[in-house]
Amino acid sequence: MLVSVSGDDRPGVSSALFDAIADVGAEVLDVEQVVVRGHLTLALLLVPAPGDEARLEAVVTEVAAALGLTARFEAGTGDNAPRRTGRVAVVVLGAPLLASAVSAVTARIAAHGANIDRIRRLSRYPVTTVEFDVSGADVLSLRRELALESSVHGVDIAVAPAGLARRGRRLVVMDVDSTLIQDEVIELLASHAGRAAEVAAVTEAAMRGELDFAESLRQRVAVLEGLPAGVLDEVRAAVRLTPGARTLVRTLKRLGFTVAVVSGGFIEVVGDLARELEIDHARANRLEIVDGRLTGRVVGEIVDRAGKARALRSFAEQEHLPLSRTVAIGDGANDLDMLEVAGLGIAFNAKPVVREQADTAVNVPYLDAVLYLLGITRDEVEEADAADGTPTPAPRISPA
């Protein structure tokens, strides 16, 4: 017997119903409950004792009426139909999230031949995020299909394997400049040499993929020749974290994830950031300093596009994690190899060439929105913050 009870939620509903059912006696095969905006739907799959079907219906009806609920009864079966294979999680972020975008996403899923088994909201701010639990889908082809809707409707969409693939420890590797932080460190340094505009133009071209990164880095570092090493401390003090950066790192660490940063910038600044945020691994270029002044050269192998991918592989090996358990986040062309190697590559407010090639993109200015792509809800983040006394930041509302 399938018993469905619905109405306004209140404490004690489940207890009252099961007390009444216990008096009659029945075997419980399945229970499912959901509360949406204070409205309760509770479904019970029961096996009444022979001859007690009518009595069970009468008891449940009486208790439901006393609670202001309605009850419905029908014949049920012992198990739901088996779910199809091809389980994926489709996460949609919007600020705002319009009905037209949701309509387009659900239509694409249906046209793909997949089924939406469950929908839940992950966050209401700083973006609205909805997760669709889907079965019968192919990750790569559905990802390509939904990428079209993402660009048309101005929402961010991530498609990733569901089930056990979505759980467990991961390695998250981030770019630094314009990802973990809002600034480009080389430009901050160049401003001390009066060459900020010149360096910014070269940086922009390199991030678009128009210049070889290693050569462009040498050109930019050359303008720093003669600067006192003390400017590194001034630049470090001027660096601004991206909104949500602390929340992202703090939450990942609580989950037991390993967090790393890899940068085409400079370890003299990146290292301090990593220590402040308790990041596990950091790799970046090292500036040459002689007699307390910058020489305009870097020391050792340059961390370029290929170097970032090597760093991610190295970090994963050190942590004994397969590449499928890695996440990479970046914004520029020199992040492309790293994004491709990772199990999930995320373009964060990235250049067009990066958005086109990454697995998914986040185009809101909040780095902690990455948490939603991993299936972590805003409520879970805030509950964890409250438990250890971390102040919860005021809601950040994106402009429409």
PDB file of C-alpha atoms in Angstrom, residues 17 68 80 97 255 268 286 314 350:
ATOM      1  CA  LEU A  17       1.642   8.857  11.649  1.00  0.00           C
ATOM      2  CA  GLY A  68      -4.765  19.250   8.824  1.00  0.00           C
ATOM      3  CA  ASN A  80      10.884   1.692  -7.761  1.00  0.00           C
ATOM      4  CA  LEU A  97      18.254  32.464 -12.959  1.00  0.00           C
ATOM      5  CA  LEU A 255      35.950  18.642   3.549  1.00  0.00           C
ATOM      6  CA  GLU A 268      57.694  35.671  -3.263  1.00  0.00           C
ATOM      7  CA  ARG A 286      61.113  32.905  -8.556  1.00  0.00           C
ATOM      8  CA  SER A 314      52.822  16.301  -9.443  1.00  0.00           C
ATOM      9  CA  ALA A 350      37.973  33.691 -18.202  1.00  0.00           C
TER      10      ALA A 350
END
